[in-house]
Coordinates of C-alpha atoms in Angstrom, one line a residue:
M1 CA 0.1 -0.2 0.0
F2 CA 2.1 3.2 -1.3
G3 CA 5.2 1.7 -0.1
I4 CA 4.2 1.8 3.7
G5 CA 4.4 -1.2 5.8
F6 CA 2.0 -2.2 8.4
S7 CA 4.6 -1.3 11.2
E8 CA 5.1 1.9 9.8
L9 CA 1.1 3.0 9.0
L10 CA 0.7 1.9 12.8
F11 CA 3.4 4.4 14.0
V12 CA 2.1 7.6 12.1
L13 CA -1.4 6.7 13.5
V14 CA -0.2 6.6 17.0
A15 CA 2.0 9.9 16.2
V16 CA -1.2 11.8 14.8
L17 CA -3.3 10.7 18.2
M18 CA -0.6 11.7 20.1
L19 CA 0.1 15.1 18.5
F20 CA -3.7 16.0 18.0
G21 CA -5.8 13.8 20.6
S22 CA -8.6 11.8 20.1
K23 CA -11.4 14.8 20.1
E24 CA -9.3 16.2 16.9
I25 CA -9.2 13.2 14.6
P26 CA -12.8 13.2 13.7
Q27 CA -12.8 16.3 12.7
M28 CA -9.4 16.3 10.6
A29 CA -10.7 13.2 9.0
R30 CA -14.0 15.0 7.9
F31 CA -11.8 17.9 6.5
L32 CA -9.4 15.4 4.9
G33 CA -12.7 13.5 3.2
K34 CA -14.2 16.7 1.9
T35 CA -10.9 18.3 0.4
M36 CA -9.9 14.9 -1.5
A37 CA -13.8 14.9 -2.5
Q38 CA -13.0 18.5 -3.8
L39 CA -10.0 17.7 -5.6
K40 CA -11.7 14.5 -7.4
N41 CA -14.3 16.9 -8.6
A42 CA -12.2 19.5 -10.0
T43 CA -9.8 16.7 -11.9
N44 CA -12.8 15.0 -13.4
E45 CA -14.1 18.9 -14.4
I46 CA -10.6 19.4 -15.8
K47 CA -11.0 16.3 -17.8
N48 CA -14.3 16.7 -18.9
E49 CA -13.4 20.4 -20.4
I50 CA -10.4 18.9 -22.2
H51 CA -12.4 16.1 -23.9
N52 CA -15.4 18.7 -24.7
S53 CA -12.4 21.0 -26.1
A54 CA -10.9 18.2 -28.0
K55 CA -14.3 17.5 -29.4
H56 CA -15.2 21.2 -31.0
T57 CA -12.1 21.3 -32.5
G58 CA -12.4 18.0 -34.1
V59 CA -9.6 15.8 -32.2
D60 CA -10.4 12.3 -32.0
V61 CA -9.0 11.7 -28.6
N62 CA -9.5 8.1 -28.5
S63 CA -7.1 7.8 -31.6
F64 CA -4.4 9.4 -29.0
T65 CA -5.0 6.4 -26.7
G66 CA -5.4 3.8 -29.2
G67 CA -2.1 4.1 -30.3
I68 CA -0.7 4.0 -26.8
S69 CA -3.0 0.9 -26.2
E70 CA -1.5 -0.8 -29.3
E71 CA 2.0 0.0 -28.4
I72 CA 1.1 -1.7 -25.2
K73 CA -0.5 -4.6 -26.7
R74 CA 2.9 -5.4 -28.8
A75 CA 5.2 -5.1 -26.0
K76 CA 3.4 -7.5 -24.3
E77 CA 3.4 -9.8 -26.9
D78 CA 7.1 -9.5 -27.5
I79 CA 7.6 -10.0 -23.8
S80 CA 5.4 -13.2 -23.8
S81 CA 7.1 -14.4 -27.1
A82 CA 10.4 -13.8 -25.2
I83 CA 9.5 -15.7 -22.3
N84 CA 8.0 -18.7 -24.0
P85 CA 11.4 -20.4 -25.3
L86 CA 12.5 -20.0 -21.5
K87 CA 9.3 -22.2 -20.7
D88 CA 10.5 -24.5 -23.0
M89 CA 14.0 -24.9 -21.7
S90 CA 12.8 -25.6 -18.2
S91 CA 10.6 -28.3 -19.5
E92 CA 13.5 -29.8 -21.3
I93 CA 15.9 -29.3 -18.6
V94 CA 13.3 -30.9 -16.0
E95 CA 13.0 -34.1 -18.4
D96 CA 17.0 -34.1 -18.5
I97 CA 17.4 -34.3 -15.0
N98 CA 14.6 -36.9 -14.4
K99 CA 16.1 -39.2 -17.1
P100 CA 19.3 -40.0 -15.2
I101 CA 17.4 -40.1 -12.2
Q102 CA 14.7 -42.8 -13.4
E103 CA 17.4 -44.8 -14.5
V104 CA 19.4 -45.1 -11.1
K105 CA 16.0 -45.9 -9.7
E106 CA 15.9 -48.9 -12.3
D107 CA 19.1 -49.9 -11.7
I108 CA 19.0 -50.1 -8.1
E109 CA 15.8 -51.9 -8.2
N110 CA 17.3 -54.5 -10.4
L111 CA 20.4 -54.8 -7.9
S112 CA 18.2 -55.0 -5.1
G113 CA 16.0 -57.5 -6.8
P114 CA 18.3 -60.5 -6.3
I115 CA 19.1 -59.2 -2.8
K116 CA 15.2 -59.3 -1.9
R117 CA 15.1 -63.0 -3.2
Q118 CA 18.0 -64.1 -0.8
F119 CA 16.3 -63.1 2.3

């Protein structure tokens, strides 16, 4: 959560409680909530104003984001194609390791067969 661990968050909460007291914290929380709501509304208004002015001038906003989306999609495909050979190689390595292990198990079984018959 924002690079802050639980112990750090707990420390901040205790420090706020000690600095402002339990009576001030609800008022501060209300003020912080109202401020965040006003900030969110302001950013939404700015975003809407930008979209409206882009529509009036004839600029297609989706064309800007569409190009970025295509680039991200191509980058994901390139990364997954680069990783897939590694997955294939890992399965080959596992097979190469398991093959000698299986051979040793069979050799031990073949050797222990006559020993088991003697008892």
